[in-house]
Amino acid sequence: MTITSQDRTPYEIERSAALVMGFVNAVGDGCHHLAVAASANGATLSASVPFHNHGETSDLDPGDALVAMEILTLAAVVGGGAVIRTHLPDQTSEVRGWKLVEFYAKPCSASETFSAYCTDPETGELIPPEWGVEYVAAPRLTV
């Protein structure tokens, strides 16, 4: 299934753009990486958006943001998730996640994010966590 901007309603375009900016604004200054995914029929589509926040300024590639908006539109129909990894100065990182339902992002707790990252999706077996990663609760988005 391909979704193009011609297939989307103004509401869908507005909500997906608001979600992308909500994710960007949910974290403070620094170097971040947003990943969004939608899953259906055993397949997953994903997009990633590296970005930097400095004060009131956010630096992200508009093309990457548009691809993320397309995935968010699909996730509104089939479900999906979003994760932000924040790279910290001491070479560690924080990871926070949201479940995507319709055009809303439900914040995940630290343990829900840990579980999503440290469980093999095919076998259900635990995977050791990455070194230097702290799984943190996601904030509510302002959109």
Short mmCIF file of N, CA and C in Angstrom, two decimals:
data_model
loop_
_atom_site.label_atom_id
_atom_site.label_comp_id
_atom_site.label_asym_id
_atom_site.label_seq_id
_atom_site.Cartn_x
_atom_site.Cartn_y
_atom_site.Cartn_z
N MET A 1 0.85 -1.17 0.00
CA MET A 1 0.00 0.00 0.00
C MET A 1 0.89 1.23 0.00
N THR A 2 0.64 2.11 -0.93
CA THR A 2 1.38 3.36 -1.01
C THR A 2 0.43 4.50 -0.67
N ILE A 3 0.85 5.33 0.22
CA ILE A 3 0.06 6.51 0.57
C ILE A 3 0.81 7.72 0.05
N THR A 4 0.13 8.55 -0.71
CA THR A 4 0.75 9.76 -1.22
C THR A 4 0.01 10.96 -0.64
N SER A 5 0.59 12.12 -0.81
CA SER A 5 -0.05 13.32 -0.28
C SER A 5 -1.40 13.56 -0.94
N GLN A 6 -1.60 13.05 -2.17
CA GLN A 6 -2.89 13.22 -2.83
C GLN A 6 -3.96 12.36 -2.15
N ASP A 7 -3.58 11.27 -1.49
CA ASP A 7 -4.52 10.37 -0.85
C ASP A 7 -4.92 10.84 0.55
N ARG A 8 -4.23 11.83 1.09
CA ARG A 8 -4.44 12.22 2.47
C ARG A 8 -5.37 13.41 2.58
N THR A 9 -6.16 13.39 3.64
CA THR A 9 -7.05 14.52 3.90
C THR A 9 -6.25 15.63 4.57
N PRO A 10 -6.76 16.85 4.56
CA PRO A 10 -6.08 17.93 5.28
C PRO A 10 -5.88 17.60 6.76
N TYR A 11 -6.87 16.91 7.37
CA TYR A 11 -6.74 16.51 8.77
C TYR A 11 -5.54 15.59 8.96
N GLU A 12 -5.39 14.60 8.09
CA GLU A 12 -4.28 13.65 8.21
C GLU A 12 -2.93 14.35 8.04
N ILE A 13 -2.86 15.25 7.09
CA ILE A 13 -1.61 15.99 6.87
C ILE A 13 -1.29 16.84 8.11
N GLU A 14 -2.29 17.54 8.61
CA GLU A 14 -2.09 18.39 9.79
C GLU A 14 -1.69 17.57 11.01
N ARG A 15 -2.37 16.45 11.26
CA ARG A 15 -2.06 15.63 12.44
C ARG A 15 -0.69 14.98 12.33
N SER A 16 -0.33 14.46 11.16
CA SER A 16 0.99 13.82 11.04
C SER A 16 2.10 14.86 11.19
N ALA A 17 1.91 16.06 10.65
CA ALA A 17 2.91 17.12 10.82
C ALA A 17 3.00 17.53 12.29
N ALA A 18 1.84 17.62 12.96
CA ALA A 18 1.83 17.98 14.38
C ALA A 18 2.54 16.92 15.21
N LEU A 19 2.36 15.65 14.86
CA LEU A 19 3.05 14.59 15.60
C LEU A 19 4.56 14.68 15.42
N VAL A 20 5.02 14.88 14.19
CA VAL A 20 6.47 15.01 13.96
C VAL A 20 7.02 16.15 14.82
N MET A 21 6.37 17.30 14.78
CA MET A 21 6.86 18.43 15.57
C MET A 21 6.69 18.18 17.06
N GLY A 22 5.64 17.46 17.46
CA GLY A 22 5.47 17.10 18.86
C GLY A 22 6.63 16.25 19.36
N PHE A 23 7.06 15.28 18.53
CA PHE A 23 8.20 14.45 18.91
C PHE A 23 9.46 15.31 19.03
N VAL A 24 9.70 16.17 18.05
CA VAL A 24 10.90 17.03 18.06
C VAL A 24 10.90 17.94 19.30
N ASN A 25 9.73 18.47 19.64
CA ASN A 25 9.65 19.38 20.78
C ASN A 25 9.60 18.67 22.13
N ALA A 26 9.46 17.34 22.12
CA ALA A 26 9.33 16.58 23.37
C ALA A 26 10.66 16.41 24.10
N VAL A 27 11.75 16.66 23.40
CA VAL A 27 13.07 16.48 23.99
C VAL A 27 13.82 17.81 23.97
N GLY A 28 14.78 17.94 24.82
CA GLY A 28 15.51 19.20 24.95
C GLY A 28 16.63 19.35 23.94
N ASP A 29 17.57 20.19 24.29
CA ASP A 29 18.73 20.44 23.44
C ASP A 29 19.53 19.16 23.24
N GLY A 30 20.16 19.07 22.09
CA GLY A 30 21.04 17.95 21.83
C GLY A 30 20.80 17.29 20.50
N CYS A 31 21.49 16.17 20.32
CA CYS A 31 21.44 15.39 19.10
C CYS A 31 20.49 14.21 19.33
N HIS A 32 19.49 14.08 18.48
CA HIS A 32 18.44 13.08 18.66
C HIS A 32 18.21 12.32 17.36
N HIS A 33 17.51 11.20 17.50
CA HIS A 33 17.15 10.39 16.34
C HIS A 33 15.74 9.87 16.57
N LEU A 34 14.79 10.28 15.72
CA LEU A 34 13.41 9.82 15.77
C LEU A 34 13.24 8.68 14.78
N ALA A 35 12.66 7.57 15.23
CA ALA A 35 12.31 6.46 14.35
C ALA A 35 10.82 6.20 14.51
N VAL A 36 10.11 6.12 13.38
CA VAL A 36 8.69 5.80 13.40
C VAL A 36 8.47 4.55 12.57
N ALA A 37 7.49 3.73 12.99
CA ALA A 37 7.23 2.48 12.28
C ALA A 37 5.74 2.16 12.29
N ALA A 38 5.30 1.50 11.22
CA ALA A 38 3.94 1.00 11.11
C ALA A 38 4.04 -0.46 10.69
N SER A 39 3.24 -1.32 11.32
CA SER A 39 3.30 -2.76 11.02
C SER A 39 1.93 -3.29 10.65
N ALA A 40 1.89 -4.08 9.59
CA ALA A 40 0.65 -4.75 9.18
C ALA A 40 0.99 -5.95 8.32
N ASN A 41 0.22 -7.00 8.47
CA ASN A 41 0.37 -8.21 7.65
C ASN A 41 1.79 -8.76 7.68
N GLY A 42 2.43 -8.70 8.82
CA GLY A 42 3.77 -9.25 8.97
C GLY A 42 4.89 -8.40 8.41
N ALA A 43 4.58 -7.22 7.91
CA ALA A 43 5.60 -6.34 7.35
C ALA A 43 5.65 -5.05 8.15
N THR A 44 6.82 -4.45 8.20
CA THR A 44 7.00 -3.19 8.91
C THR A 44 7.64 -2.18 7.98
N LEU A 45 7.05 -0.99 7.96
CA LEU A 45 7.64 0.15 7.25
C LEU A 45 8.14 1.11 8.30
N SER A 46 9.32 1.68 8.07
CA SER A 46 9.87 2.60 9.07
C SER A 46 10.57 3.76 8.40
N ALA A 47 10.76 4.80 9.17
CA ALA A 47 11.50 5.97 8.72
C ALA A 47 12.27 6.52 9.90
N SER A 48 13.39 7.16 9.61
CA SER A 48 14.16 7.76 10.69
C SER A 48 14.49 9.21 10.34
N VAL A 49 14.52 10.02 11.39
CA VAL A 49 14.75 11.45 11.25
C VAL A 49 15.78 11.88 12.28
N PRO A 50 17.03 12.06 11.87
CA PRO A 50 17.99 12.65 12.81
C PRO A 50 17.70 14.15 12.92
N PHE A 51 17.83 14.68 14.13
CA PHE A 51 17.61 16.12 14.31
C PHE A 51 18.39 16.62 15.51
N HIS A 52 18.59 17.93 15.51
CA HIS A 52 19.31 18.60 16.60
C HIS A 52 18.43 19.73 17.12
N ASN A 53 18.35 19.84 18.43
CA ASN A 53 17.64 20.95 19.06
C ASN A 53 18.65 21.83 19.76
N HIS A 54 18.50 23.12 19.58
CA HIS A 54 19.34 24.10 20.28
C HIS A 54 18.46 25.29 20.61
N GLY A 55 18.09 25.40 21.88
CA GLY A 55 17.19 26.48 22.28
C GLY A 55 15.85 26.33 21.59
N GLU A 56 15.42 27.38 20.92
CA GLU A 56 14.14 27.37 20.20
C GLU A 56 14.28 26.86 18.77
N THR A 57 15.50 26.47 18.38
CA THR A 57 15.75 26.05 17.00
C THR A 57 15.89 24.53 16.90
N SER A 58 15.23 23.96 15.90
CA SER A 58 15.36 22.54 15.60
C SER A 58 15.88 22.41 14.18
N ASP A 59 16.85 21.55 14.00
CA ASP A 59 17.45 21.32 12.69
C ASP A 59 17.12 19.89 12.27
N LEU A 60 16.23 19.74 11.26
CA LEU A 60 15.93 18.43 10.72
C LEU A 60 15.69 18.56 9.23
N ASP A 61 15.94 17.49 8.52
CA ASP A 61 15.78 17.48 7.07
C ASP A 61 14.29 17.41 6.71
N PRO A 62 13.78 18.36 5.93
CA PRO A 62 12.36 18.35 5.58
C PRO A 62 11.94 17.08 4.83
N GLY A 63 12.82 16.55 4.00
CA GLY A 63 12.50 15.31 3.28
C GLY A 63 12.32 14.14 4.23
N ASP A 64 13.20 14.03 5.23
CA ASP A 64 13.07 12.98 6.25
C ASP A 64 11.76 13.14 7.01
N ALA A 65 11.40 14.40 7.33
CA ALA A 65 10.16 14.67 8.06
C ALA A 65 8.95 14.26 7.24
N LEU A 66 8.98 14.50 5.92
CA LEU A 66 7.86 14.10 5.06
C LEU A 66 7.70 12.59 5.01
N VAL A 67 8.80 11.86 4.94
CA VAL A 67 8.73 10.40 4.94
C VAL A 67 8.15 9.92 6.27
N ALA A 68 8.58 10.52 7.38
CA ALA A 68 8.03 10.16 8.69
C ALA A 68 6.53 10.44 8.74
N MET A 69 6.09 11.53 8.13
CA MET A 69 4.67 11.84 8.09
C MET A 69 3.89 10.76 7.34
N GLU A 70 4.46 10.23 6.26
CA GLU A 70 3.79 9.16 5.51
C GLU A 70 3.64 7.91 6.38
N ILE A 71 4.69 7.57 7.12
CA ILE A 71 4.63 6.39 8.00
C ILE A 71 3.62 6.64 9.12
N LEU A 72 3.60 7.85 9.66
CA LEU A 72 2.63 8.17 10.72
C LEU A 72 1.20 8.06 10.21
N THR A 73 0.96 8.44 8.96
CA THR A 73 -0.38 8.32 8.37
C THR A 73 -0.77 6.85 8.28
N LEU A 74 0.15 6.00 7.85
CA LEU A 74 -0.12 4.56 7.80
C LEU A 74 -0.33 4.00 9.20
N ALA A 75 0.49 4.42 10.15
CA ALA A 75 0.37 3.94 11.53
C ALA A 75 -0.97 4.33 12.14
N ALA A 76 -1.55 5.43 11.68
CA ALA A 76 -2.86 5.85 12.19
C ALA A 76 -3.92 4.80 11.85
N VAL A 77 -3.71 4.08 10.75
CA VAL A 77 -4.67 3.07 10.31
C VAL A 77 -4.34 1.70 10.90
N VAL A 78 -3.08 1.30 10.85
CA VAL A 78 -2.70 -0.07 11.22
C VAL A 78 -2.02 -0.18 12.57
N GLY A 79 -1.64 0.93 13.18
CA GLY A 79 -0.91 0.91 14.44
C GLY A 79 0.59 0.97 14.20
N GLY A 80 1.30 1.38 15.22
CA GLY A 80 2.74 1.48 15.08
C GLY A 80 3.36 2.08 16.33
N GLY A 81 4.57 2.59 16.16
CA GLY A 81 5.27 3.16 17.29
C GLY A 81 6.30 4.18 16.86
N ALA A 82 6.79 4.91 17.83
CA ALA A 82 7.83 5.91 17.59
C ALA A 82 8.80 5.87 18.77
N VAL A 83 10.06 6.10 18.46
CA VAL A 83 11.12 6.09 19.48
C VAL A 83 12.05 7.26 19.20
N ILE A 84 12.49 7.91 20.27
CA ILE A 84 13.55 8.91 20.15
C ILE A 84 14.74 8.45 20.97
N ARG A 85 15.88 8.43 20.31
CA ARG A 85 17.15 8.17 21.00
C ARG A 85 17.87 9.50 21.10
N THR A 86 18.24 9.86 22.33
CA THR A 86 18.97 11.09 22.60
C THR A 86 20.41 10.73 22.89
N HIS A 87 21.33 11.27 22.11
CA HIS A 87 22.76 10.99 22.30
C HIS A 87 23.30 11.99 23.31
N LEU A 88 23.85 11.47 24.40
CA LEU A 88 24.36 12.32 25.49
C LEU A 88 25.85 12.56 25.32
N PRO A 89 26.37 13.65 25.91
CA PRO A 89 27.79 13.99 25.76
C PRO A 89 28.76 12.90 26.25
N ASP A 90 28.33 12.07 27.21
CA ASP A 90 29.23 11.05 27.75
C ASP A 90 29.20 9.75 26.92
N GLN A 91 28.73 9.82 25.68
CA GLN A 91 28.67 8.69 24.75
C GLN A 91 27.60 7.65 25.10
N THR A 92 26.71 7.98 26.04
CA THR A 92 25.58 7.11 26.33
C THR A 92 24.35 7.70 25.64
N SER A 93 23.23 7.04 25.79
CA SER A 93 22.01 7.57 25.19
C SER A 93 20.79 7.21 26.02
N GLU A 94 19.74 7.99 25.81
CA GLU A 94 18.44 7.73 26.42
C GLU A 94 17.48 7.36 25.30
N VAL A 95 16.60 6.40 25.58
CA VAL A 95 15.61 5.98 24.61
C VAL A 95 14.24 6.08 25.25
N ARG A 96 13.31 6.70 24.54
CA ARG A 96 11.92 6.83 25.00
C ARG A 96 11.02 6.48 23.83
N GLY A 97 9.82 5.95 24.13
CA GLY A 97 8.95 5.52 23.04
C GLY A 97 7.48 5.85 23.25
N TRP A 98 6.75 5.78 22.16
CA TRP A 98 5.31 6.04 22.15
C TRP A 98 4.63 4.97 21.29
N LYS A 99 3.44 4.57 21.67
CA LYS A 99 2.58 3.73 20.84
C LYS A 99 1.72 4.67 20.01
N LEU A 100 1.57 4.36 18.73
CA LEU A 100 0.76 5.19 17.84
C LEU A 100 -0.59 4.53 17.61
N VAL A 101 -1.64 5.26 17.96
CA VAL A 101 -3.00 4.79 17.77
C VAL A 101 -3.77 5.93 17.13
N GLU A 102 -4.34 5.65 15.95
CA GLU A 102 -4.97 6.69 15.16
C GLU A 102 -3.95 7.81 14.99
N PHE A 103 -4.26 9.04 15.30
CA PHE A 103 -3.27 10.11 15.18
C PHE A 103 -2.84 10.61 16.55
N TYR A 104 -2.71 9.69 17.49
CA TYR A 104 -2.29 10.04 18.84
C TYR A 104 -1.09 9.19 19.23
N ALA A 105 -0.21 9.76 20.03
CA ALA A 105 0.98 9.07 20.52
C ALA A 105 0.83 8.86 22.02
N LYS A 106 0.70 7.61 22.43
CA LYS A 106 0.56 7.28 23.85
C LYS A 106 1.95 7.03 24.42
N PRO A 107 2.37 7.82 25.42
CA PRO A 107 3.71 7.65 25.99
C PRO A 107 3.89 6.27 26.61
N CYS A 108 5.05 5.69 26.41
CA CYS A 108 5.39 4.41 27.02
C CYS A 108 6.22 4.66 28.28
N SER A 109 6.07 3.78 29.24
CA SER A 109 6.90 3.84 30.45
C SER A 109 8.31 3.35 30.09
N ALA A 110 9.23 3.55 31.00
CA ALA A 110 10.60 3.07 30.79
C ALA A 110 10.61 1.55 30.61
N SER A 111 9.81 0.83 31.38
CA SER A 111 9.81 -0.64 31.27
C SER A 111 9.17 -1.10 29.96
N GLU A 112 8.16 -0.38 29.47
CA GLU A 112 7.57 -0.74 28.17
C GLU A 112 8.58 -0.53 27.04
N THR A 113 9.33 0.56 27.10
CA THR A 113 10.34 0.83 26.09
C THR A 113 11.46 -0.21 26.17
N PHE A 114 11.89 -0.53 27.38
CA PHE A 114 12.91 -1.56 27.57
C PHE A 114 12.44 -2.88 26.97
N SER A 115 11.21 -3.26 27.27
CA SER A 115 10.66 -4.52 26.77
C SER A 115 10.61 -4.54 25.24
N ALA A 116 10.22 -3.43 24.64
CA ALA A 116 10.16 -3.37 23.18
C ALA A 116 11.55 -3.51 22.56
N TYR A 117 12.55 -2.93 23.18
CA TYR A 117 13.91 -2.96 22.65
C TYR A 117 14.62 -4.27 22.95
N CYS A 118 14.26 -4.91 24.04
CA CYS A 118 15.04 -6.07 24.52
C CYS A 118 14.27 -7.38 24.41
N THR A 119 13.34 -7.46 23.48
CA THR A 119 12.63 -8.71 23.22
C THR A 119 12.72 -9.00 21.74
N ASP A 120 13.15 -10.19 21.39
CA ASP A 120 13.23 -10.60 19.99
C ASP A 120 11.81 -10.74 19.46
N PRO A 121 11.45 -9.99 18.40
CA PRO A 121 10.07 -10.02 17.92
C PRO A 121 9.65 -11.36 17.34
N GLU A 122 10.61 -12.14 16.86
CA GLU A 122 10.28 -13.44 16.27
C GLU A 122 10.16 -14.55 17.30
N THR A 123 11.05 -14.54 18.30
CA THR A 123 11.07 -15.65 19.26
C THR A 123 10.46 -15.28 20.61
N GLY A 124 10.39 -13.99 20.91
CA GLY A 124 9.91 -13.56 22.22
C GLY A 124 10.96 -13.68 23.31
N GLU A 125 12.16 -14.12 22.95
CA GLU A 125 13.26 -14.26 23.90
C GLU A 125 13.84 -12.89 24.25
N LEU A 126 14.36 -12.79 25.47
CA LEU A 126 15.02 -11.55 25.89
C LEU A 126 16.34 -11.37 25.17
N ILE A 127 16.63 -10.12 24.84
CA ILE A 127 17.89 -9.73 24.22
C ILE A 127 18.60 -8.83 25.22
N PRO A 128 19.90 -9.01 25.44
CA PRO A 128 20.59 -8.12 26.38
C PRO A 128 20.48 -6.66 25.94
N PRO A 129 20.30 -5.75 26.89
CA PRO A 129 20.21 -4.33 26.52
C PRO A 129 21.55 -3.83 26.00
N GLU A 130 21.48 -2.80 25.18
CA GLU A 130 22.69 -2.19 24.66
C GLU A 130 23.46 -1.53 25.80
N TRP A 131 24.78 -1.53 25.68
CA TRP A 131 25.62 -0.86 26.67
C TRP A 131 25.38 0.64 26.56
N GLY A 132 25.27 1.31 27.69
CA GLY A 132 25.20 2.76 27.73
C GLY A 132 23.84 3.34 27.36
N VAL A 133 22.81 2.49 27.30
CA VAL A 133 21.47 2.97 26.97
C VAL A 133 20.60 2.95 28.21
N GLU A 134 19.98 4.08 28.48
CA GLU A 134 19.01 4.15 29.57
C GLU A 134 17.63 4.31 28.94
N TYR A 135 16.72 3.44 29.34
CA TYR A 135 15.35 3.48 28.84
C TYR A 135 14.56 4.35 29.81
N VAL A 136 13.95 5.42 29.29
CA VAL A 136 13.26 6.38 30.13
C VAL A 136 11.80 6.51 29.69
N ALA A 137 10.96 6.99 30.61
CA ALA A 137 9.55 7.21 30.29
C ALA A 137 9.44 8.35 29.27
N ALA A 138 8.55 8.17 28.32
CA ALA A 138 8.31 9.20 27.32
C ALA A 138 7.35 10.26 27.88
N PRO A 139 7.57 11.51 27.53
CA PRO A 139 6.63 12.54 27.96
C PRO A 139 5.39 12.55 27.08
N ARG A 140 4.33 13.14 27.58
CA ARG A 140 3.14 13.37 26.76
C ARG A 140 3.51 14.42 25.72
N LEU A 141 3.00 14.24 24.52
CA LEU A 141 3.28 15.21 23.45
C LEU A 141 2.29 16.36 23.52
N THR A 142 2.77 17.52 23.16
CA THR A 142 1.91 18.69 23.01
C THR A 142 1.70 18.89 21.52
N VAL A 143 0.52 18.49 21.04
CA VAL A 143 0.21 18.64 19.60
C VAL A 143 -1.16 19.27 19.42
#
